[in-house]
PDB file of C-alpha atoms in Angstrom:
ATOM      1  CA  MET A   1    -107.473 -36.595 -55.864  1.00  0.00           C
ATOM      2  CA  VAL A   2    -103.674 -36.562 -56.287  1.00  0.00           C
ATOM      3  CA  ARG A   3    -103.150 -36.049 -52.534  1.00  0.00           C
ATOM      4  CA  ALA A   4    -105.474 -38.952 -51.757  1.00  0.00           C
ATOM      5  CA  ASN A   5    -103.414 -41.297 -53.925  1.00  0.00           C
ATOM      6  CA  ARG A   6    -100.026 -40.340 -52.476  1.00  0.00           C
ATOM      7  CA  PRO A   7    -100.118 -42.820 -49.548  1.00  0.00           C
ATOM      8  CA  GLY A   8    -100.878 -45.625 -52.010  1.00  0.00           C
ATOM      9  CA  VAL A   9     -97.986 -44.611 -54.273  1.00  0.00           C
ATOM     10  CA  PHE A  10     -95.574 -44.443 -51.337  1.00  0.00           C
ATOM     11  CA  ALA A  11     -96.759 -47.842 -50.104  1.00  0.00           C
ATOM     12  CA  ILE A  12     -96.246 -49.426 -53.530  1.00  0.00           C
ATOM     13  CA  GLY A  13     -92.815 -47.816 -53.852  1.00  0.00           C
ATOM     14  CA  TYR A  14     -91.790 -49.021 -50.396  1.00  0.00           C
ATOM     15  CA  LEU A  15     -93.012 -52.543 -51.177  1.00  0.00           C
ATOM     16  CA  ALA A  16     -91.113 -52.560 -54.487  1.00  0.00           C
ATOM     17  CA  ALA A  17     -87.924 -51.397 -52.727  1.00  0.00           C
ATOM     18  CA  VAL A  18     -88.191 -54.152 -50.104  1.00  0.00           C
ATOM     19  CA  LEU A  19     -88.815 -56.829 -52.756  1.00  0.00           C
ATOM     20  CA  LEU A  20     -85.881 -55.543 -54.801  1.00  0.00           C
ATOM     21  CA  LEU A  21     -83.614 -55.697 -51.745  1.00  0.00           C
ATOM     22  CA  LEU A  22     -84.729 -59.261 -50.969  1.00  0.00           C
ATOM     23  CA  TYR A  23     -84.656 -60.793 -54.423  1.00  0.00           C
ATOM     24  CA  ALA A  24     -82.005 -58.843 -56.358  1.00  0.00           C
ATOM     25  CA  PRO A  25     -79.118 -61.024 -55.031  1.00  0.00           C
ATOM     26  CA  VAL A  26     -81.044 -64.176 -55.964  1.00  0.00           C
ATOM     27  CA  VAL A  27     -81.677 -62.899 -59.486  1.00  0.00           C
ATOM     28  CA  VAL A  28     -77.995 -62.001 -59.865  1.00  0.00           C
ATOM     29  CA  ILE A  29     -76.896 -65.506 -58.794  1.00  0.00           C
ATOM     30  CA  VAL A  30     -79.211 -67.211 -61.273  1.00  0.00           C
ATOM     31  CA  LEU A  31     -78.332 -64.781 -64.057  1.00  0.00           C
ATOM     32  CA  PHE A  32     -74.569 -65.227 -63.722  1.00  0.00           C
ATOM     33  CA  SER A  33     -74.932 -69.013 -63.555  1.00  0.00           C
ATOM     34  CA  PHE A  34     -75.844 -68.852 -67.273  1.00  0.00           C
ATOM     35  CA  ALA A  35     -73.193 -66.296 -68.294  1.00  0.00           C
ATOM     36  CA  ASP A  36     -70.602 -67.606 -70.739  1.00  0.00           C
ATOM     37  CA  SER A  37     -67.841 -65.471 -69.240  1.00  0.00           C
ATOM     38  CA  PRO A  38     -65.980 -66.553 -66.066  1.00  0.00           C
ATOM     39  CA  ARG A  39     -65.918 -62.936 -64.966  1.00  0.00           C
ATOM     40  CA  LEU A  40     -68.889 -61.907 -62.855  1.00  0.00           C
ATOM     41  CA  SER A  41     -69.502 -58.600 -64.547  1.00  0.00           C
ATOM     42  CA  LEU A  42     -72.042 -56.864 -66.730  1.00  0.00           C
ATOM     43  CA  PRO A  43     -72.974 -56.786 -69.533  1.00  0.00           C
ATOM     44  CA  ILE A  44     -73.474 -60.502 -70.136  1.00  0.00           C
ATOM     45  CA  GLU A  45     -72.402 -61.294 -73.688  1.00  0.00           C
ATOM     46  CA  GLY A  46     -73.847 -64.805 -74.036  1.00  0.00           C
ATOM     47  CA  LEU A  47     -75.586 -67.654 -72.250  1.00  0.00           C
ATOM     48  CA  THR A  48     -74.378 -71.200 -71.619  1.00  0.00           C
ATOM     49  CA  LEU A  49     -75.024 -74.305 -69.517  1.00  0.00           C
ATOM     50  CA  ASP A  50     -71.330 -75.152 -69.222  1.00  0.00           C
ATOM     51  CA  TRP A  51     -71.108 -73.984 -65.623  1.00  0.00           C
ATOM     52  CA  TYR A  52     -73.816 -76.467 -64.620  1.00  0.00           C
ATOM     53  CA  ARG A  53     -71.909 -79.256 -66.401  1.00  0.00           C
ATOM     54  CA  ASN A  54     -68.634 -78.234 -64.761  1.00  0.00           C
ATOM     55  CA  ALA A  55     -70.217 -78.107 -61.321  1.00  0.00           C
ATOM     56  CA  PHE A  56     -71.743 -81.572 -61.484  1.00  0.00           C
ATOM     57  CA  ASP A  57     -68.703 -83.103 -63.171  1.00  0.00           C
ATOM     58  CA  ASN A  58     -66.879 -82.492 -59.894  1.00  0.00           C
ATOM     59  CA  PRO A  59     -66.684 -85.911 -58.146  1.00  0.00           C
ATOM     60  CA  LEU A  60     -67.161 -84.227 -54.768  1.00  0.00           C
ATOM     61  CA  MET A  61     -70.493 -82.870 -55.986  1.00  0.00           C
ATOM     62  CA  GLY A  62     -72.075 -86.317 -56.270  1.00  0.00           C
ATOM     63  CA  VAL A  63     -71.074 -87.202 -52.710  1.00  0.00           C
ATOM     64  CA  ALA A  64     -72.353 -83.859 -51.399  1.00  0.00           C
ATOM     65  CA  VAL A  65     -75.686 -84.254 -53.209  1.00  0.00           C
ATOM     66  CA  ARG A  66     -76.097 -87.773 -51.833  1.00  0.00           C
ATOM     67  CA  ASN A  67     -75.358 -86.650 -48.266  1.00  0.00           C
ATOM     68  CA  SER A  68     -77.711 -83.687 -48.575  1.00  0.00           C
ATOM     69  CA  LEU A  69     -80.515 -85.916 -49.841  1.00  0.00           C
ATOM     70  CA  ILE A  70     -79.930 -88.421 -47.022  1.00  0.00           C
ATOM     71  CA  LEU A  71     -80.133 -85.667 -44.410  1.00  0.00           C
ATOM     72  CA  ALA A  72     -83.212 -84.175 -46.082  1.00  0.00           C
ATOM     73  CA  VAL A  73     -85.051 -87.523 -46.080  1.00  0.00           C
ATOM     74  CA  VAL A  74     -84.039 -88.296 -42.490  1.00  0.00           C
ATOM     75  CA  SER A  75     -85.164 -84.816 -41.400  1.00  0.00           C
ATOM     76  CA  ALA A  76     -88.493 -85.132 -43.229  1.00  0.00           C
ATOM     77  CA  VAL A  77     -89.301 -88.569 -41.793  1.00  0.00           C
ATOM     78  CA  GLY A  78     -87.946 -87.901 -38.305  1.00  0.00           C
ATOM     79  CA  CYS A  79     -89.440 -84.440 -37.900  1.00  0.00           C
ATOM     80  CA  GLY A  80     -92.739 -85.470 -39.494  1.00  0.00           C
ATOM     81  CA  THR A  81     -93.133 -88.402 -37.102  1.00  0.00           C
ATOM     82  CA  LEU A  82     -91.903 -86.708 -33.926  1.00  0.00           C
ATOM     83  CA  GLY A  83     -93.525 -83.368 -34.695  1.00  0.00           C
ATOM     84  CA  ALA A  84     -96.945 -84.854 -35.434  1.00  0.00           C
ATOM     85  CA  ALA A  85     -96.869 -87.010 -32.286  1.00  0.00           C
ATOM     86  CA  PHE A  86     -95.730 -84.103 -30.099  1.00  0.00           C
ATOM     87  CA  ALA A  87     -98.258 -81.645 -31.528  1.00  0.00           C
ATOM     88  CA  PHE A  88    -101.061 -84.194 -31.220  1.00  0.00           C
ATOM     89  CA  GLY A  89    -100.189 -84.766 -27.566  1.00  0.00           C
ATOM     90  CA  ILE A  90    -100.062 -81.028 -26.833  1.00  0.00           C
ATOM     91  CA  VAL A  91    -103.421 -80.328 -28.457  1.00  0.00           C
ATOM     92  CA  LYS A  92    -105.105 -83.058 -26.415  1.00  0.00           C
ATOM     93  CA  MET A  93    -103.911 -81.559 -23.118  1.00  0.00           C
ATOM     94  CA  LYS A  94    -106.645 -79.852 -21.136  1.00  0.00           C
ATOM     95  CA  ARG A  95    -104.395 -77.588 -19.051  1.00  0.00           C
ATOM     96  CA  ALA A  96    -103.792 -74.525 -21.209  1.00  0.00           C
ATOM     97  CA  ARG A  97    -100.847 -73.284 -19.125  1.00  0.00           C
ATOM     98  CA  LEU A  98     -98.960 -76.576 -19.386  1.00  0.00           C
ATOM     99  CA  ARG A  99     -99.783 -76.775 -23.086  1.00  0.00           C
ATOM    100  CA  GLY A 100     -98.377 -73.311 -23.685  1.00  0.00           C
ATOM    101  CA  ALA A 101     -95.240 -74.068 -21.661  1.00  0.00           C
ATOM    102  CA  LEU A 102     -94.510 -77.261 -23.588  1.00  0.00           C
ATOM    103  CA  LEU A 103     -95.132 -75.563 -26.933  1.00  0.00           C
ATOM    104  CA  GLY A 104     -92.809 -72.723 -25.981  1.00  0.00           C
ATOM    105  CA  ALA A 105     -90.110 -75.159 -24.850  1.00  0.00           C
ATOM    106  CA  SER A 106     -90.357 -77.077 -28.125  1.00  0.00           C
ATOM    107  CA  LEU A 107     -89.731 -73.869 -30.086  1.00  0.00           C
ATOM    108  CA  LEU A 108     -86.513 -72.966 -28.231  1.00  0.00           C
ATOM    109  CA  PRO A 109     -84.196 -74.531 -30.873  1.00  0.00           C
ATOM    110  CA  ALA A 110     -85.641 -72.041 -33.363  1.00  0.00           C
ATOM    111  CA  VAL A 111     -84.631 -69.147 -31.085  1.00  0.00           C
ATOM    112  CA  VAL A 112     -81.197 -70.316 -29.912  1.00  0.00           C
ATOM    113  CA  PRO A 113     -78.416 -69.269 -32.347  1.00  0.00           C
ATOM    114  CA  LEU A 114     -77.369 -72.070 -34.678  1.00  0.00           C
ATOM    115  CA  LEU A 115     -73.742 -71.515 -33.699  1.00  0.00           C
ATOM    116  CA  VAL A 116     -74.592 -72.378 -30.085  1.00  0.00           C
ATOM    117  CA  ILE A 117     -76.582 -75.456 -31.155  1.00  0.00           C
ATOM    118  CA  GLY A 118     -73.808 -76.666 -33.446  1.00  0.00           C
ATOM    119  CA  ILE A 119     -71.066 -76.302 -30.818  1.00  0.00           C
ATOM    120  CA  SER A 120     -73.261 -77.806 -28.080  1.00  0.00           C
ATOM    121  CA  LEU A 121     -74.048 -80.872 -30.174  1.00  0.00           C
ATOM    122  CA  ALA A 122     -70.391 -81.315 -31.110  1.00  0.00           C
ATOM    123  CA  VAL A 123     -69.358 -81.207 -27.439  1.00  0.00           C
ATOM    124  CA  PHE A 124     -72.228 -83.519 -26.459  1.00  0.00           C
ATOM    125  CA  PHE A 125     -71.389 -86.143 -29.080  1.00  0.00           C
ATOM    126  CA  SER A 126     -67.696 -85.905 -28.211  1.00  0.00           C
ATOM    127  CA  ALA A 127     -68.507 -86.569 -24.546  1.00  0.00           C
ATOM    128  CA  LEU A 128     -70.429 -89.665 -25.620  1.00  0.00           C
ATOM    129  CA  GLY A 129     -67.480 -90.861 -27.672  1.00  0.00           C
ATOM    130  CA  LEU A 130     -69.297 -90.390 -30.981  1.00  0.00           C
ATOM    131  CA  HIS A 131     -67.009 -89.020 -33.664  1.00  0.00           C
ATOM    132  CA  GLN A 132     -68.190 -86.437 -36.180  1.00  0.00           C
ATOM    133  CA  SER A 133     -70.216 -88.118 -38.915  1.00  0.00           C
ATOM    134  CA  LEU A 134     -73.297 -87.910 -41.073  1.00  0.00           C
ATOM    135  CA  ARG A 135     -75.243 -89.514 -38.223  1.00  0.00           C
ATOM    136  CA  ASN A 136     -74.388 -86.670 -35.846  1.00  0.00           C
ATOM    137  CA  ALA A 137     -75.377 -84.135 -38.491  1.00  0.00           C
ATOM    138  CA  ALA A 138     -78.715 -85.932 -38.936  1.00  0.00           C
ATOM    139  CA  PHE A 139     -79.494 -85.514 -35.226  1.00  0.00           C
ATOM    140  CA  GLY A 140     -78.633 -81.842 -35.533  1.00  0.00           C
ATOM    141  CA  HIS A 141     -80.873 -81.365 -38.557  1.00  0.00           C
ATOM    142  CA  ILE A 142     -83.814 -83.001 -36.791  1.00  0.00           C
ATOM    143  CA  LEU A 143     -83.280 -80.767 -33.755  1.00  0.00           C
ATOM    144  CA  VAL A 144     -83.146 -77.611 -35.884  1.00  0.00           C
ATOM    145  CA  CYS A 145     -86.114 -78.485 -38.135  1.00  0.00           C
ATOM    146  CA  LEU A 146     -88.399 -79.985 -35.468  1.00  0.00           C
ATOM    147  CA  PRO A 147     -89.725 -76.671 -34.010  1.00  0.00           C
ATOM    148  CA  PHE A 148     -91.045 -75.554 -37.403  1.00  0.00           C
ATOM    149  CA  VAL A 149     -92.781 -78.903 -37.939  1.00  0.00           C
ATOM    150  CA  ILE A 150     -94.335 -78.763 -34.463  1.00  0.00           C
ATOM    151  CA  LEU A 151     -95.571 -75.226 -35.081  1.00  0.00           C
ATOM    152  CA  THR A 152     -97.075 -76.242 -38.431  1.00  0.00           C
ATOM    153  CA  MET A 153     -98.741 -79.370 -37.054  1.00  0.00           C
ATOM    154  CA  ASN A 154    -100.016 -77.565 -33.964  1.00  0.00           C
ATOM    155  CA  ALA A 155    -101.750 -74.960 -36.139  1.00  0.00           C
ATOM    156  CA  ARG A 156    -103.412 -77.743 -38.164  1.00  0.00           C
ATOM    157  CA  LEU A 157    -104.480 -79.799 -35.140  1.00  0.00           C
ATOM    158  CA  GLU A 158    -106.010 -76.795 -33.375  1.00  0.00           C
ATOM    159  CA  THR A 159    -108.987 -77.244 -35.723  1.00  0.00           C
ATOM    160  CA  PHE A 160    -109.043 -81.042 -35.480  1.00  0.00           C
ATOM    161  CA  ASP A 161    -112.445 -82.462 -34.453  1.00  0.00           C
ATOM    162  CA  PHE A 162    -111.705 -84.990 -31.717  1.00  0.00           C
ATOM    163  CA  SER A 163    -115.382 -85.946 -31.512  1.00  0.00           C
ATOM    164  CA  VAL A 164    -114.884 -88.257 -34.528  1.00  0.00           C
ATOM    165  CA  LEU A 165    -112.370 -90.249 -32.489  1.00  0.00           C
ATOM    166  CA  GLU A 166    -114.794 -90.517 -29.605  1.00  0.00           C
ATOM    167  CA  ALA A 167    -117.490 -91.725 -32.002  1.00  0.00           C
ATOM    168  CA  ALA A 168    -115.113 -94.353 -33.383  1.00  0.00           C
ATOM    169  CA  ARG A 169    -114.291 -95.572 -29.878  1.00  0.00           C
ATOM    170  CA  ASP A 170    -117.992 -95.744 -29.035  1.00  0.00           C
ATOM    171  CA  LEU A 171    -118.490 -97.937 -32.099  1.00  0.00           C
ATOM    172  CA  GLY A 172    -115.867-100.382 -30.839  1.00  0.00           C
ATOM    173  CA  ALA A 173    -112.762 -99.273 -32.715  1.00  0.00           C
ATOM    174  CA  SER A 174    -109.450 -99.829 -30.927  1.00  0.00           C
ATOM    175  CA  PRO A 175    -107.103 -96.841 -30.418  1.00  0.00           C
ATOM    176  CA  PHE A 176    -104.813 -98.139 -33.177  1.00  0.00           C
ATOM    177  CA  ARG A 177    -107.662 -98.631 -35.643  1.00  0.00           C
ATOM    178  CA  ALA A 178    -109.105 -95.200 -34.846  1.00  0.00           C
ATOM    179  CA  PHE A 179    -105.701 -93.678 -35.575  1.00  0.00           C
ATOM    180  CA  ARG A 180    -105.197 -95.717 -38.765  1.00  0.00           C
ATOM    181  CA  ASP A 181    -108.662 -95.199 -40.269  1.00  0.00           C
ATOM    182  CA  ILE A 182    -109.556 -91.708 -39.008  1.00  0.00           C
ATOM    183  CA  THR A 183    -106.780 -89.642 -37.451  1.00  0.00           C
ATOM    184  CA  PHE A 184    -103.948 -90.379 -39.871  1.00  0.00           C
ATOM    185  CA  PRO A 185    -105.972 -89.897 -43.108  1.00  0.00           C
ATOM    186  CA  LEU A 186    -107.188 -86.531 -41.791  1.00  0.00           C
ATOM    187  CA  ILE A 187    -103.778 -85.187 -40.807  1.00  0.00           C
ATOM    188  CA  ARG A 188    -101.730 -86.907 -43.531  1.00  0.00           C
ATOM    189  CA  PRO A 189    -101.590 -83.846 -45.844  1.00  0.00           C
ATOM    190  CA  SER A 190    -100.309 -81.721 -42.975  1.00  0.00           C
ATOM    191  CA  ILE A 191     -97.673 -84.311 -42.047  1.00  0.00           C
ATOM    192  CA  LEU A 192     -96.484 -84.488 -45.666  1.00  0.00           C
ATOM    193  CA  GLY A 193     -96.389 -80.697 -45.902  1.00  0.00           C
ATOM    194  CA  ALA A 194     -94.450 -80.415 -42.653  1.00  0.00           C
ATOM    195  CA  GLY A 195     -92.047 -83.103 -43.833  1.00  0.00           C
ATOM    196  CA  LEU A 196     -91.349 -81.223 -47.071  1.00  0.00           C
ATOM    197  CA  LEU A 197     -90.704 -78.073 -45.052  1.00  0.00           C
ATOM    198  CA  ALA A 198     -88.225 -79.980 -42.876  1.00  0.00           C
ATOM    199  CA  ALA A 199     -86.489 -81.293 -46.017  1.00  0.00           C
ATOM    200  CA  ALA A 200     -86.176 -77.749 -47.390  1.00  0.00           C
ATOM    201  CA  LEU A 201     -84.697 -76.469 -44.117  1.00  0.00           C
ATOM    202  CA  SER A 202     -82.305 -79.420 -44.010  1.00  0.00           C
ATOM    203  CA  LEU A 203     -80.959 -78.755 -47.515  1.00  0.00           C
ATOM    204  CA  ASP A 204     -80.062 -75.207 -46.485  1.00  0.00           C
ATOM    205  CA  GLU A 205     -78.499 -76.036 -43.100  1.00  0.00           C
ATOM    206  CA  PHE A 206     -74.808 -75.198 -42.824  1.00  0.00           C
ATOM    207  CA  VAL A 207     -73.690 -74.165 -39.320  1.00  0.00           C
ATOM    208  CA  VAL A 208     -74.893 -77.215 -37.379  1.00  0.00           C
ATOM    209  CA  THR A 209     -73.769 -79.467 -40.230  1.00  0.00           C
ATOM    210  CA  TRP A 210     -70.263 -78.017 -40.354  1.00  0.00           C
ATOM    211  CA  PHE A 211     -69.649 -78.612 -36.644  1.00  0.00           C
ATOM    212  CA  ASN A 212     -70.921 -82.199 -36.671  1.00  0.00           C
ATOM    213  CA  ILE A 213     -70.361 -83.817 -40.073  1.00  0.00           C
ATOM    214  CA  GLY A 214     -66.577 -84.141 -39.850  1.00  0.00           C
ATOM    215  CA  SER A 215     -64.746 -84.918 -43.087  1.00  0.00           C
ATOM    216  CA  GLN A 216     -67.945 -85.537 -45.052  1.00  0.00           C
ATOM    217  CA  GLN A 217     -69.725 -82.828 -47.014  1.00  0.00           C
ATOM    218  CA  THR A 218     -73.155 -81.587 -47.950  1.00  0.00           C
ATOM    219  CA  LEU A 219     -73.946 -79.079 -50.678  1.00  0.00           C
ATOM    220  CA  PRO A 220     -73.773 -75.985 -48.407  1.00  0.00           C
ATOM    221  CA  VAL A 221     -70.502 -77.222 -46.860  1.00  0.00           C
ATOM    222  CA  LEU A 222     -69.027 -77.929 -50.298  1.00  0.00           C
ATOM    223  CA  VAL A 223     -70.085 -74.517 -51.633  1.00  0.00           C
ATOM    224  CA  TRP A 224     -68.462 -72.838 -48.633  1.00  0.00           C
ATOM    225  CA  GLY A 225     -65.249 -74.753 -49.292  1.00  0.00           C
ATOM    226  CA  LEU A 226     -65.264 -73.819 -52.983  1.00  0.00           C
ATOM    227  CA  MET A 227     -65.849 -70.144 -52.208  1.00  0.00           C
ATOM    228  CA  ARG A 228     -62.702 -70.046 -50.083  1.00  0.00           C
ATOM    229  CA  ARG A 229     -60.738 -70.570 -53.313  1.00  0.00           C
ATOM    230  CA  GLY A 230     -62.632 -67.818 -55.131  1.00  0.00           C
ATOM    231  CA  ILE A 231     -66.004 -67.283 -56.737  1.00  0.00           C
ATOM    232  CA  ASP A 232     -66.674 -68.716 -60.189  1.00  0.00           C
ATOM    233  CA  PRO A 233     -69.952 -69.245 -62.076  1.00  0.00           C
ATOM    234  CA  SER A 234     -70.078 -72.962 -61.199  1.00  0.00           C
ATOM    235  CA  ILE A 235     -70.810 -71.956 -57.598  1.00  0.00           C
ATOM    236  CA  ASN A 236     -73.694 -69.848 -58.874  1.00  0.00           C
ATOM    237  CA  ALA A 237     -74.963 -72.900 -60.754  1.00  0.00           C
ATOM    238  CA  VAL A 238     -74.940 -75.051 -57.610  1.00  0.00           C
ATOM    239  CA  ALA A 239     -76.604 -72.287 -55.594  1.00  0.00           C
ATOM    240  CA  SER A 240     -79.299 -71.890 -58.259  1.00  0.00           C
ATOM    241  CA  VAL A 241     -80.099 -75.616 -58.281  1.00  0.00           C
ATOM    242  CA  LEU A 242     -80.231 -75.669 -54.486  1.00  0.00           C
ATOM    243  CA  MET A 243     -82.480 -72.613 -54.390  1.00  0.00           C
ATOM    244  CA  ILE A 244     -84.908 -73.977 -57.002  1.00  0.00           C
ATOM    245  CA  THR A 245     -85.114 -77.286 -55.116  1.00  0.00           C
ATOM    246  CA  MET A 246     -85.867 -75.510 -51.846  1.00  0.00           C
ATOM    247  CA  VAL A 247     -88.517 -73.306 -53.447  1.00  0.00           C
ATOM    248  CA  ALA A 248     -90.183 -76.385 -54.948  1.00  0.00           C
ATOM    249  CA  LEU A 249     -90.198 -78.107 -51.548  1.00  0.00           C
ATOM    250  CA  VAL A 250     -91.650 -75.053 -49.809  1.00  0.00           C
ATOM    251  CA  ILE A 251     -94.370 -74.707 -52.463  1.00  0.00           C
ATOM    252  CA  GLY A 252     -95.153 -78.406 -52.094  1.00  0.00           C
ATOM    253  CA  SER A 253     -95.274 -77.998 -48.318  1.00  0.00           C
ATOM    254  CA  SER A 254     -97.717 -75.102 -48.636  1.00  0.00           C
ATOM    255  CA  LEU A 255     -99.960 -76.979 -51.053  1.00  0.00           C
ATOM    256  CA  TYR A 256    -100.035 -80.146 -48.954  1.00  0.00           C
ATOM    257  CA  GLY A 257    -100.594 -78.147 -45.755  1.00  0.00           C
ATOM    258  CA  ARG A 258    -103.705 -76.524 -47.202  1.00  0.00           C
ATOM    259  CA  ARG A 259    -105.281 -79.757 -48.394  1.00  0.00           C
ATOM    260  CA  ARG A 260    -108.256 -81.202 -46.610  1.00  0.00           C
ATOM    261  CA  ARG A 261    -109.420 -84.740 -47.024  1.00  0.00           C
TER     262      ARG A 261
END
């Protein structure tokens, strides 16, 4: 009986070790963001919210938060619109080989290193005479987030029943009305979920942003700049807020993606 249970014990131990490796740094960041001592060392003598106040009293923090939110909204709207349209077009294709080729091509930005994408976009915008700005960073965020939205929407639309659209057309509905009254209500939860996922990815994006945003800043860029001066608990506070926001967006994306009308 003991021998029979050994594989299960080893599997649980291995799983616990992997989870500890993944989440221990996150727990440490959150824990030290509440420590009342500026030294990042154990044991923690007391808890405080002063580091959160200090972080958001920084005037640069408000600008960085605003820029991050702008990029997140632009990424959610842009990727949700483009990704849904692209995935819908792919699913309707009858040639499986062409469909697979287009889907694979759309996922290339998720495979190419972000460093290459960031430098390529910077060179491309420079050749067009467009100086580094929040606009350039927005294009980069859409490019980076779009493959994940397409993949999410494609998985949802694989089970879409196109016969309801044919029935609507047979009853005299125009293509626009069929989309407005039937297609969009059915896929709206998936579009919202994919948009939230794009927003979460955008909030975390650093490499492409750094090469294209110029003198402006987002939260990841600001945190990187602050860390060059040294690590203090206010950085942990910013990282904790950013992480909680991203987790909330991902959970919202998962919940919306599972909904069915």
